[in-house]
Amino acid sequence: MLKVYAAQLLLAVEVGEEAEASGTDLLLPAQSELIAGIIAFIIVFVVVWKFAVPALNETLEKRQSAIKGEQEAAAAERAEAASLREQYQKDIANAEAKASEIVEAGRKDGMAAKADIIAKAETEASAIKERAQAEAAGERERAEGALRREVASLSLDIAEKVVGSGLDRGASQALVDEFIADLDGAQA
Amino acid sequence: MEQLILAVEVCDTANEIICVPNSVNELFELPFAGFLNRTIILTIFAALLVAAMLFFGLRRRSLVPSKFEIIVESMVTFVRDEISVGIIGKEHGLKYFPYLLSLFLFLLVGNLFSVTPFIMFPVTSRIGLPIFLALVTWVLFVLAGFKEQGFGYLKGLVWPPGVPVGIKPLVGIIELVSVFLVRPFSLAVRLFANLVAGHVMLSLLLASGWVFLSGAGGLGKVPIGFGWFTLGLGIYLFEILVAVLQAYIFTLLSAVYIQTSVHPEH
């Protein structure tokens, strides 16, 4: 293999040396090679013209539109995410407002209940107090009446004993009562 | 040594290491294929290789390209953006893009055959292909000039604006010769000569290295062979660069020539 290879190289060396001997051969195109070159170049050109250039354009366009599509999708997703975030922030703000509203309402309710309870208690206390006072006043009146009657009776007894007998019990009683009533009037 | 005389009809294999053929074209003939010589087979092969590369690189039109597709796509878009649109401009560049792309890829593969193991022969080192492609470029830029500027194209060359009247005829003649004769000629010869020179240098170094290493010149000369061979490998790497660069230069200059026809110089 190597030997053949070297032989080819050596043969090729001849080109340089031969140029002097038959240089025109080297500079004039061999007709068959020229035709082969034309055919070969036409093959390449047709492939480039009919296939490679359209294929390249198509590929680049496809890639461009794919990138554009991805960018647009990403932008849409970003916008959606932003709107979602805004929505969430609004929701959170609403929830916070509602919570503080509830707390405020609770506080107000509590205060009202407290005031209510206090007022009720006060009313009840004053009612109890009034009742007690009324009761006490009644008691006193009753005691005073009894005392008065007792005093009158006692006074009559005493007077009877002093005067002896014969006092009109009924008239004397009226007299005493009148006296006591005068006393009451003088006191008042 | 009998392999050395592959293409040579009469050769004294007992006494000659290197046999000189009667015509240089004999070197490229194949004993079994009739009119099909190495150049023809490899030229068609290069075209098929480019076609296959484009087909497999672009057929999927994939959103996420594979490594191979990235390589093919970046070569194609390089020619489109850097050469076609970059040189000729947005307005006209895309019109010439298919031609420039064909040119670049075909020359790239053809040139790289000079450093492809088991091929080691650039099809562009035969003058036919460079001449044909230079002529296509010539026809294209001349047609572009007349199409875009009408008769003004020729007038702009013969009677160049912005040049003192006294030397206008002289500059006009120089321009005329330069544009219509030198451009296609230099385009073809630059490519051809670069590839021939590289190929000859590579062959010479590797072959003489091999001959000395194999002991043909006596065992004492084996180290010389080692030196040649190493240098040859260095040139091999250099030739890869030359192959790519020459394909690029040919395409670039074609684009520049078209551009000067499309947009007249002020």
Short mmCIF file of C-alpha atoms in Angstrom, two decimals:
data_model
loop_
_atom_site.label_atom_id
_atom_site.label_comp_id
_atom_site.label_asym_id
_atom_site.label_seq_id
_atom_site.Cartn_x
_atom_site.Cartn_y
_atom_site.Cartn_z
CA MET A 1 0.00 0.00 0.00
CA LEU A 2 2.70 2.42 1.06
CA LYS A 3 4.73 1.53 -1.97
CA VAL A 4 1.89 2.35 -4.32
CA TYR A 5 1.29 5.55 -2.43
CA ALA A 6 4.94 6.57 -2.78
CA ALA A 7 4.74 5.71 -6.42
CA GLN A 8 1.83 8.03 -6.94
CA LEU A 9 3.73 10.78 -5.19
CA LEU A 10 6.78 10.19 -7.33
CA LEU A 11 4.69 10.27 -10.44
CA ALA A 12 3.25 13.51 -9.32
CA VAL A 13 6.71 14.93 -8.84
CA GLU A 14 7.07 14.56 -12.55
CA VAL A 15 4.62 17.36 -13.13
CA GLY A 16 7.21 19.88 -12.03
CA GLU A 17 10.04 18.44 -14.03
CA GLU A 18 7.85 17.81 -17.00
CA ALA A 19 6.74 21.40 -17.12
CA GLU A 20 9.97 22.24 -18.86
CA ALA A 21 9.69 19.44 -21.33
CA SER A 22 6.03 19.83 -22.21
CA GLY A 23 4.81 22.83 -20.26
CA THR A 24 2.10 23.67 -22.77
CA ASP A 25 0.40 20.39 -21.92
CA LEU A 26 0.10 21.58 -18.38
CA LEU A 27 -1.27 25.00 -19.30
CA LEU A 28 -3.75 23.91 -21.96
CA PRO A 29 -6.86 22.26 -20.61
CA ALA A 30 -7.48 18.72 -21.71
CA GLN A 31 -10.85 18.73 -23.46
CA SER A 32 -12.27 15.75 -21.59
CA GLU A 33 -11.27 17.27 -18.24
CA LEU A 34 -12.81 20.60 -19.20
CA ILE A 35 -16.09 18.88 -20.05
CA ALA A 36 -15.94 16.91 -16.79
CA GLY A 37 -15.33 20.15 -14.90
CA ILE A 38 -18.32 21.83 -16.57
CA ILE A 39 -20.59 18.86 -15.84
CA ALA A 40 -19.35 18.64 -12.24
CA PHE A 41 -19.87 22.35 -11.64
CA ILE A 42 -23.35 22.21 -13.14
CA ILE A 43 -24.17 19.35 -10.76
CA VAL A 44 -22.99 21.42 -7.81
CA PHE A 45 -24.75 24.56 -9.01
CA VAL A 46 -28.08 22.81 -9.59
CA VAL A 47 -27.94 21.21 -6.14
CA VAL A 48 -27.11 24.56 -4.56
CA TRP A 49 -29.69 26.49 -6.57
CA LYS A 50 -32.59 24.05 -6.41
CA PHE A 51 -31.97 22.47 -3.02
CA ALA A 52 -29.42 24.08 -0.71
CA VAL A 53 -30.50 27.72 -0.89
CA PRO A 54 -34.25 27.06 -0.50
CA ALA A 55 -33.51 24.51 2.25
CA LEU A 56 -31.30 26.98 4.10
CA ASN A 57 -33.88 29.76 3.83
CA GLU A 58 -36.62 27.43 5.00
CA THR A 59 -34.50 26.25 7.94
CA LEU A 60 -33.63 29.78 9.01
CA GLU A 61 -37.22 30.96 8.64
CA LYS A 62 -38.45 27.98 10.63
CA ARG A 63 -35.92 28.67 13.33
CA GLN A 64 -36.76 32.36 13.37
CA SER A 65 -40.49 31.75 13.68
CA ALA A 66 -39.88 29.12 16.36
CA ILE A 67 -37.79 31.55 18.38
CA LYS A 68 -40.36 34.29 17.83
CA GLY A 69 -43.16 31.94 18.91
CA GLU A 70 -41.26 30.95 22.03
CA GLN A 71 -40.60 34.57 22.85
CA GLU A 72 -44.24 35.45 22.38
CA ALA A 73 -45.34 32.49 24.51
CA ALA A 74 -42.87 33.53 27.21
CA ALA A 75 -44.16 37.10 27.09
CA ALA A 76 -47.75 35.87 27.36
CA GLU A 77 -46.81 33.68 30.31
CA ARG A 78 -45.03 36.57 31.96
CA ALA A 79 -48.07 38.81 31.48
CA GLU A 80 -50.32 36.11 32.87
CA ALA A 81 -48.06 35.65 35.86
CA ALA A 82 -48.03 39.40 36.45
CA SER A 83 -51.82 39.62 36.31
CA LEU A 84 -52.09 36.61 38.62
CA ARG A 85 -49.71 38.24 41.06
CA GLU A 86 -51.72 41.45 40.92
CA GLN A 87 -54.90 39.45 41.54
CA TYR A 88 -53.31 37.68 44.50
CA GLN A 89 -52.06 40.94 45.94
CA LYS A 90 -55.55 42.40 45.60
CA ASP A 91 -57.04 39.32 47.24
CA ILE A 92 -54.56 39.53 50.09
CA ALA A 93 -55.29 43.25 50.56
CA ASN A 94 -59.02 42.50 50.53
CA ALA A 95 -58.60 39.71 53.03
CA GLU A 96 -56.56 41.96 55.30
CA ALA A 97 -59.17 44.72 55.08
CA LYS A 98 -61.93 42.26 55.79
CA ALA A 99 -60.04 40.82 58.73
CA SER A 100 -59.48 44.22 60.28
CA GLU A 101 -63.13 45.04 59.62
CA ILE A 102 -64.17 41.88 61.45
CA VAL A 103 -61.83 42.69 64.33
CA GLU A 104 -63.18 46.24 64.48
CA ALA A 105 -66.75 45.01 64.39
CA GLY A 106 -65.94 42.51 67.16
CA ARG A 107 -64.40 45.23 69.23
CA LYS A 108 -67.42 47.46 68.70
CA ASP A 109 -69.79 44.62 69.57
CA GLY A 110 -67.76 43.93 72.69
CA MET A 111 -67.85 47.57 73.70
CA ALA A 112 -71.58 47.76 73.09
CA ALA A 113 -72.17 44.59 75.08
CA LYS A 114 -70.02 45.96 77.89
CA ALA A 115 -71.91 49.25 77.92
CA ASP A 116 -75.18 47.38 77.78
CA ILE A 117 -74.23 45.14 80.70
CA ILE A 118 -73.05 48.09 82.73
CA ALA A 119 -76.25 50.07 82.01
CA LYS A 120 -78.39 47.08 82.87
CA ALA A 121 -76.47 46.54 86.07
CA GLU A 122 -76.80 50.18 86.95
CA THR A 123 -80.55 50.12 86.29
CA GLU A 124 -80.92 46.98 88.32
CA ALA A 125 -78.86 48.41 91.15
CA SER A 126 -80.86 51.62 91.24
CA ALA A 127 -84.11 49.59 91.12
CA ILE A 128 -82.93 47.48 94.02
CA LYS A 129 -81.88 50.59 95.85
CA GLU A 130 -85.25 52.27 95.22
CA ARG A 131 -87.09 49.18 96.31
CA ALA A 132 -85.04 48.99 99.44
CA GLN A 133 -85.63 52.65 100.12
CA ALA A 134 -89.36 52.25 99.55
CA GLU A 135 -89.45 49.23 101.75
CA ALA A 136 -87.49 51.05 104.44
CA ALA A 137 -89.82 54.06 104.17
CA GLY A 138 -92.88 51.82 104.47
CA GLU A 139 -91.40 50.05 107.42
CA ARG A 140 -90.72 53.33 109.06
CA GLU A 141 -94.25 54.61 108.41
CA ARG A 142 -95.65 51.41 109.74
CA ALA A 143 -93.44 51.66 112.85
CA GLU A 144 -94.31 55.30 113.28
CA GLY A 145 -98.07 54.52 113.08
CA ALA A 146 -97.79 51.72 115.56
CA LEU A 147 -95.69 53.85 117.85
CA ARG A 148 -98.16 56.67 117.58
CA ARG A 149 -101.02 54.39 118.41
CA GLU A 150 -99.07 52.93 121.28
CA VAL A 151 -98.16 56.42 122.58
CA ALA A 152 -101.79 57.58 122.35
CA SER A 153 -103.01 54.55 124.14
CA LEU A 154 -100.34 54.90 126.79
CA SER A 155 -101.06 58.60 127.13
CA LEU A 156 -104.74 57.85 127.63
CA ASP A 157 -103.92 55.23 130.19
CA ILE A 158 -101.75 57.68 132.02
CA ALA A 159 -104.29 60.43 131.80
CA GLU A 160 -107.07 58.11 133.04
CA LYS A 161 -104.97 57.19 135.97
CA VAL A 162 -104.20 60.84 136.69
CA VAL A 163 -107.66 62.20 136.19
CA GLY A 164 -109.32 59.18 137.65
CA SER A 165 -112.02 57.75 135.64
CA GLY A 166 -114.72 59.04 133.57
CA LEU A 167 -112.90 60.09 130.59
CA ASP A 168 -114.68 59.48 127.34
CA ARG A 169 -112.41 56.99 125.83
CA GLY A 170 -113.40 57.76 122.26
CA ALA A 171 -113.16 61.56 122.57
CA SER A 172 -109.88 61.39 124.39
CA GLN A 173 -108.45 59.17 121.70
CA ALA A 174 -109.41 61.75 119.04
CA LEU A 175 -107.84 64.46 121.10
CA VAL A 176 -104.58 62.64 121.41
CA ASP A 177 -104.50 61.88 117.71
CA GLU A 178 -105.04 65.50 116.90
CA PHE A 179 -102.22 66.44 119.20
CA ILE A 180 -99.86 64.03 117.61
CA ALA A 181 -100.91 65.25 114.21
CA ASP A 182 -100.05 68.72 115.26
CA LEU A 183 -96.74 67.49 116.47
CA ASP A 184 -96.15 65.94 113.06
CA GLY A 185 -97.09 69.20 111.44
CA ALA A 186 -94.74 71.15 113.64
CA GLN A 187 -91.96 68.67 112.90
CA ALA A 188 -92.54 68.92 109.18
CA MET B 1 10.00 0.17 -8.04
CA GLU B 2 7.74 -1.16 -10.76
CA GLN B 3 4.83 0.91 -9.40
CA LEU B 4 6.72 4.04 -10.29
CA ILE B 5 6.06 3.52 -13.94
CA LEU B 6 2.32 3.29 -13.68
CA ALA B 7 1.69 5.77 -16.46
CA VAL B 8 4.87 5.53 -18.43
CA GLU B 9 4.99 3.44 -21.54
CA VAL B 10 8.71 2.96 -21.97
CA CYS B 11 10.87 2.88 -18.90
CA ASP B 12 14.02 1.08 -17.96
CA THR B 13 12.93 -0.02 -14.52
CA ALA B 14 16.24 -1.68 -13.76
CA ASN B 15 18.28 1.52 -13.90
CA GLU B 16 15.90 4.44 -13.43
CA ILE B 17 14.24 5.34 -10.16
CA ILE B 18 12.15 8.06 -11.76
CA CYS B 19 10.82 7.66 -15.25
CA VAL B 20 9.84 10.70 -17.26
CA PRO B 21 6.65 10.33 -19.29
CA ASN B 22 6.37 11.70 -22.81
CA SER B 23 3.45 13.95 -21.95
CA VAL B 24 2.39 15.27 -18.60
CA ASN B 25 -1.17 14.11 -19.27
CA GLU B 26 0.03 10.51 -19.16
CA LEU B 27 0.43 10.94 -15.43
CA PHE B 28 -3.30 11.23 -14.98
CA GLU B 29 -4.39 8.39 -17.18
CA LEU B 30 -5.70 5.21 -15.72
CA PRO B 31 -4.80 1.97 -17.45
CA PHE B 32 -8.26 0.46 -17.11
CA ALA B 33 -10.81 3.23 -17.58
CA GLY B 34 -10.46 4.36 -21.19
CA PHE B 35 -11.08 8.10 -21.52
CA LEU B 36 -11.85 8.38 -17.80
CA ASN B 37 -8.65 9.62 -16.18
CA ARG B 38 -8.03 10.42 -12.53
CA THR B 39 -8.88 14.08 -12.96
CA ILE B 40 -12.27 13.36 -14.52
CA ILE B 41 -13.21 10.78 -11.92
CA LEU B 42 -12.09 13.00 -9.03
CA THR B 43 -13.79 16.10 -10.48
CA ILE B 44 -17.12 14.31 -10.68
CA PHE B 45 -16.45 12.78 -7.26
CA ALA B 46 -15.83 16.25 -5.79
CA ALA B 47 -19.14 17.46 -7.21
CA LEU B 48 -21.00 14.47 -5.80
CA LEU B 49 -19.28 14.96 -2.45
CA VAL B 50 -20.40 18.61 -2.31
CA ALA B 51 -23.93 17.62 -3.35
CA ALA B 52 -24.05 14.89 -0.68
CA MET B 53 -22.67 17.24 1.96
CA LEU B 54 -25.32 19.85 1.18
CA PHE B 55 -28.06 17.24 1.01
CA PHE B 56 -27.28 15.60 4.34
CA GLY B 57 -26.44 18.90 5.97
CA LEU B 58 -29.65 20.70 5.05
CA ARG B 59 -32.33 18.11 4.30
CA ARG B 60 -33.76 17.88 7.84
CA ARG B 61 -34.27 21.66 8.07
CA SER B 62 -33.92 21.05 11.78
CA LEU B 63 -34.62 23.55 14.53
CA VAL B 64 -31.80 22.14 16.61
CA PRO B 65 -28.98 21.26 14.21
CA SER B 66 -26.57 18.37 14.73
CA LYS B 67 -22.80 18.96 14.67
CA PHE B 68 -22.55 18.07 10.99
CA GLU B 69 -25.49 20.31 10.16
CA ILE B 70 -23.88 23.16 12.09
CA ILE B 71 -20.68 22.77 10.06
CA VAL B 72 -22.54 22.75 6.73
CA GLU B 73 -24.84 25.59 7.76
CA SER B 74 -22.00 27.76 8.98
CA MET B 75 -20.08 27.28 5.71
CA VAL B 76 -23.18 28.15 3.70
CA THR B 77 -24.10 31.15 5.83
CA PHE B 78 -20.45 32.29 5.79
CA VAL B 79 -20.53 32.51 1.99
CA ARG B 80 -23.92 34.22 2.11
CA ASP B 81 -23.24 36.77 4.85
CA GLU B 82 -19.49 37.41 4.57
CA ILE B 83 -18.94 37.06 0.83
CA SER B 84 -22.23 37.51 -1.09
CA VAL B 85 -23.98 40.11 1.06
CA GLY B 86 -20.79 41.36 2.73
CA ILE B 87 -18.99 42.21 -0.51
CA ILE B 88 -21.67 42.73 -3.15
CA GLY B 89 -24.25 44.22 -0.82
CA LYS B 90 -27.74 43.33 0.27
CA GLU B 91 -29.43 44.43 -2.92
CA HIS B 92 -27.52 42.27 -5.41
CA GLY B 93 -25.61 39.88 -3.14
CA LEU B 94 -28.29 37.24 -2.77
CA LYS B 95 -28.69 37.01 -6.54
CA TYR B 96 -25.10 35.79 -6.90
CA PHE B 97 -25.13 33.71 -3.71
CA PRO B 98 -25.92 30.34 -5.40
CA TYR B 99 -23.01 30.79 -7.81
CA LEU B 100 -20.56 31.91 -5.11
CA LEU B 101 -21.61 29.08 -2.80
CA SER B 102 -21.19 26.49 -5.58
CA LEU B 103 -17.82 28.00 -6.39
CA PHE B 104 -16.57 27.99 -2.81
CA LEU B 105 -17.68 24.48 -1.89
CA PHE B 106 -16.56 22.92 -5.17
CA LEU B 107 -13.13 24.57 -4.98
CA LEU B 108 -12.81 23.74 -1.27
CA VAL B 109 -13.38 20.03 -1.84
CA GLY B 110 -11.32 20.03 -5.05
CA ASN B 111 -8.42 21.77 -3.31
CA LEU B 112 -8.61 19.65 -0.18
CA PHE B 113 -8.12 16.55 -2.34
CA SER B 114 -4.45 17.62 -2.33
CA VAL B 115 -4.20 16.61 1.33
CA THR B 116 -6.77 13.81 1.41
CA PRO B 117 -5.06 10.48 2.09
CA PHE B 118 -5.38 7.95 -0.75
CA ILE B 119 -6.34 10.77 -3.11
CA MET B 120 -3.53 13.34 -2.63
CA PHE B 121 -4.39 15.08 -5.88
CA PRO B 122 -6.16 18.44 -6.16
CA VAL B 123 -8.39 18.52 -9.24
CA THR B 124 -7.80 22.28 -9.36
CA SER B 125 -4.13 21.67 -10.15
CA ARG B 126 -5.26 20.78 -13.66
CA ILE B 127 -5.82 23.98 -15.60
CA GLY B 128 -9.21 22.99 -17.04
CA LEU B 129 -11.24 23.62 -13.92
CA PRO B 130 -9.67 26.99 -12.93
CA ILE B 131 -10.01 28.27 -16.51
CA PHE B 132 -13.64 27.24 -16.73
CA LEU B 133 -14.56 28.77 -13.36
CA ALA B 134 -12.61 31.97 -14.06
CA LEU B 135 -14.48 32.28 -17.36
CA VAL B 136 -17.84 31.84 -15.63
CA THR B 137 -16.89 34.60 -13.18
CA TRP B 138 -15.74 36.77 -16.09
CA VAL B 139 -18.99 36.30 -17.98
CA LEU B 140 -20.97 37.02 -14.81
CA PHE B 141 -19.22 40.25 -13.89
CA VAL B 142 -19.22 41.57 -17.47
CA LEU B 143 -22.93 40.80 -17.83
CA ALA B 144 -23.61 42.36 -14.40
CA GLY B 145 -21.74 45.50 -15.48
CA PHE B 146 -23.76 45.94 -18.67
CA LYS B 147 -27.02 45.04 -16.93
CA GLU B 148 -26.60 47.49 -14.06
CA GLN B 149 -24.82 50.34 -15.83
CA GLY B 150 -25.60 49.75 -19.49
CA PHE B 151 -23.07 51.22 -21.85
CA GLY B 152 -21.80 53.36 -18.98
CA TYR B 153 -19.97 50.30 -17.70
CA LEU B 154 -17.66 50.22 -20.69
CA LYS B 155 -17.41 54.00 -20.75
CA GLY B 156 -16.46 54.06 -17.06
CA LEU B 157 -13.61 51.69 -17.82
CA VAL B 158 -12.30 53.29 -21.01
CA TRP B 159 -12.80 56.90 -19.89
CA PRO B 160 -12.52 56.60 -16.11
CA PRO B 161 -14.10 59.44 -14.11
CA GLY B 162 -11.98 61.29 -11.55
CA VAL B 163 -8.77 60.88 -13.54
CA PRO B 164 -6.94 63.87 -15.11
CA VAL B 165 -7.89 64.14 -18.77
CA GLY B 166 -4.29 63.85 -19.92
CA ILE B 167 -3.80 60.35 -18.61
CA LYS B 168 -7.37 59.15 -19.13
CA PRO B 169 -6.54 57.19 -22.31
CA LEU B 170 -3.61 55.48 -20.62
CA VAL B 171 -5.61 54.57 -17.50
CA GLY B 172 -8.48 53.52 -19.75
CA ILE B 173 -6.28 51.06 -21.66
CA ILE B 174 -4.81 49.74 -18.41
CA GLU B 175 -8.28 49.33 -16.94
CA LEU B 176 -9.59 47.62 -20.04
CA VAL B 177 -6.74 45.14 -20.14
CA SER B 178 -6.85 44.64 -16.39
CA VAL B 179 -10.58 44.00 -16.21
CA PHE B 180 -11.12 41.96 -19.34
CA LEU B 181 -7.85 40.05 -19.64
CA VAL B 182 -5.83 40.10 -16.45
CA ARG B 183 -8.69 39.43 -14.08
CA PRO B 184 -9.80 36.07 -15.50
CA PHE B 185 -6.23 35.04 -16.27
CA SER B 186 -4.89 35.85 -12.80
CA LEU B 187 -7.92 34.27 -11.20
CA ALA B 188 -7.34 30.99 -13.00
CA VAL B 189 -3.55 30.96 -12.75
CA ARG B 190 -3.46 31.95 -9.07
CA LEU B 191 -5.52 28.95 -8.11
CA PHE B 192 -3.86 26.58 -10.51
CA ALA B 193 -0.27 27.63 -9.71
CA ASN B 194 -0.80 27.57 -5.96
CA LEU B 195 -2.21 24.10 -6.05
CA VAL B 196 0.42 22.77 -8.46
CA ALA B 197 3.24 24.28 -6.42
CA GLY B 198 1.90 22.88 -3.17
CA HIS B 199 1.27 19.52 -4.72
CA VAL B 200 4.75 19.34 -6.26
CA MET B 201 6.43 20.45 -3.06
CA LEU B 202 4.49 17.94 -1.02
CA SER B 203 5.16 15.15 -3.48
CA LEU B 204 8.83 15.96 -3.75
CA LEU B 205 9.45 16.09 0.00
CA LEU B 206 7.36 13.07 0.93
CA ALA B 207 8.57 10.99 -2.01
CA SER B 208 12.27 11.75 -1.60
CA GLY B 209 11.86 11.26 2.13
CA TRP B 210 10.32 7.91 1.43
CA VAL B 211 13.03 6.93 -1.11
CA PHE B 212 15.86 7.77 1.32
CA LEU B 213 14.10 6.21 4.30
CA SER B 214 13.62 2.97 2.38
CA GLY B 215 17.40 2.82 1.93
CA ALA B 216 17.43 3.25 -1.86
CA GLY B 217 20.27 5.76 -1.64
CA GLY B 218 22.32 3.73 0.84
CA LEU B 219 21.77 3.26 4.57
CA GLY B 220 23.89 6.33 5.38
CA LYS B 221 21.30 8.58 3.82
CA VAL B 222 18.37 7.35 5.90
CA PRO B 223 18.59 10.37 8.29
CA ILE B 224 18.31 12.68 5.27
CA GLY B 225 15.12 10.88 4.35
CA PHE B 226 13.86 11.43 7.88
CA GLY B 227 14.51 15.16 7.51
CA TRP B 228 12.72 15.39 4.18
CA PHE B 229 9.80 13.41 5.48
CA THR B 230 9.40 15.61 8.55
CA LEU B 231 9.56 18.75 6.43
CA GLY B 232 7.02 17.16 4.10
CA LEU B 233 4.61 16.63 6.99
CA GLY B 234 5.04 20.30 7.94
CA ILE B 235 4.24 21.32 4.36
CA TYR B 236 1.24 18.97 4.52
CA LEU B 237 -0.29 21.08 7.30
CA PHE B 238 0.56 24.23 5.34
CA GLU B 239 -1.17 22.79 2.28
CA ILE B 240 -4.42 22.39 4.23
CA LEU B 241 -4.30 26.13 4.86
CA VAL B 242 -3.47 26.86 1.21
CA ALA B 243 -6.35 24.67 0.00
CA VAL B 244 -8.90 26.52 2.15
CA LEU B 245 -7.36 29.92 1.49
CA GLN B 246 -7.30 29.54 -2.30
CA ALA B 247 -10.94 28.45 -2.39
CA TYR B 248 -11.78 31.50 -0.28
CA ILE B 249 -9.68 33.89 -2.38
CA PHE B 250 -11.16 32.70 -5.67
CA THR B 251 -14.69 33.12 -4.31
CA LEU B 252 -13.89 36.44 -2.66
CA LEU B 253 -12.32 37.90 -5.81
CA SER B 254 -15.25 36.71 -7.91
CA ALA B 255 -17.54 38.58 -5.49
CA VAL B 256 -15.30 41.67 -5.61
CA TYR B 257 -15.29 41.68 -9.42
CA ILE B 258 -19.07 41.37 -9.52
CA GLN B 259 -19.34 44.13 -6.94
CA THR B 260 -17.19 46.53 -8.98
CA SER B 261 -19.49 45.90 -11.95
CA VAL B 262 -22.69 46.35 -9.96
CA HIS B 263 -21.55 49.46 -8.11
CA PRO B 264 -19.39 51.70 -10.31
CA GLU B 265 -16.40 53.27 -8.62
CA HIS B 266 -16.67 56.97 -8.02
#
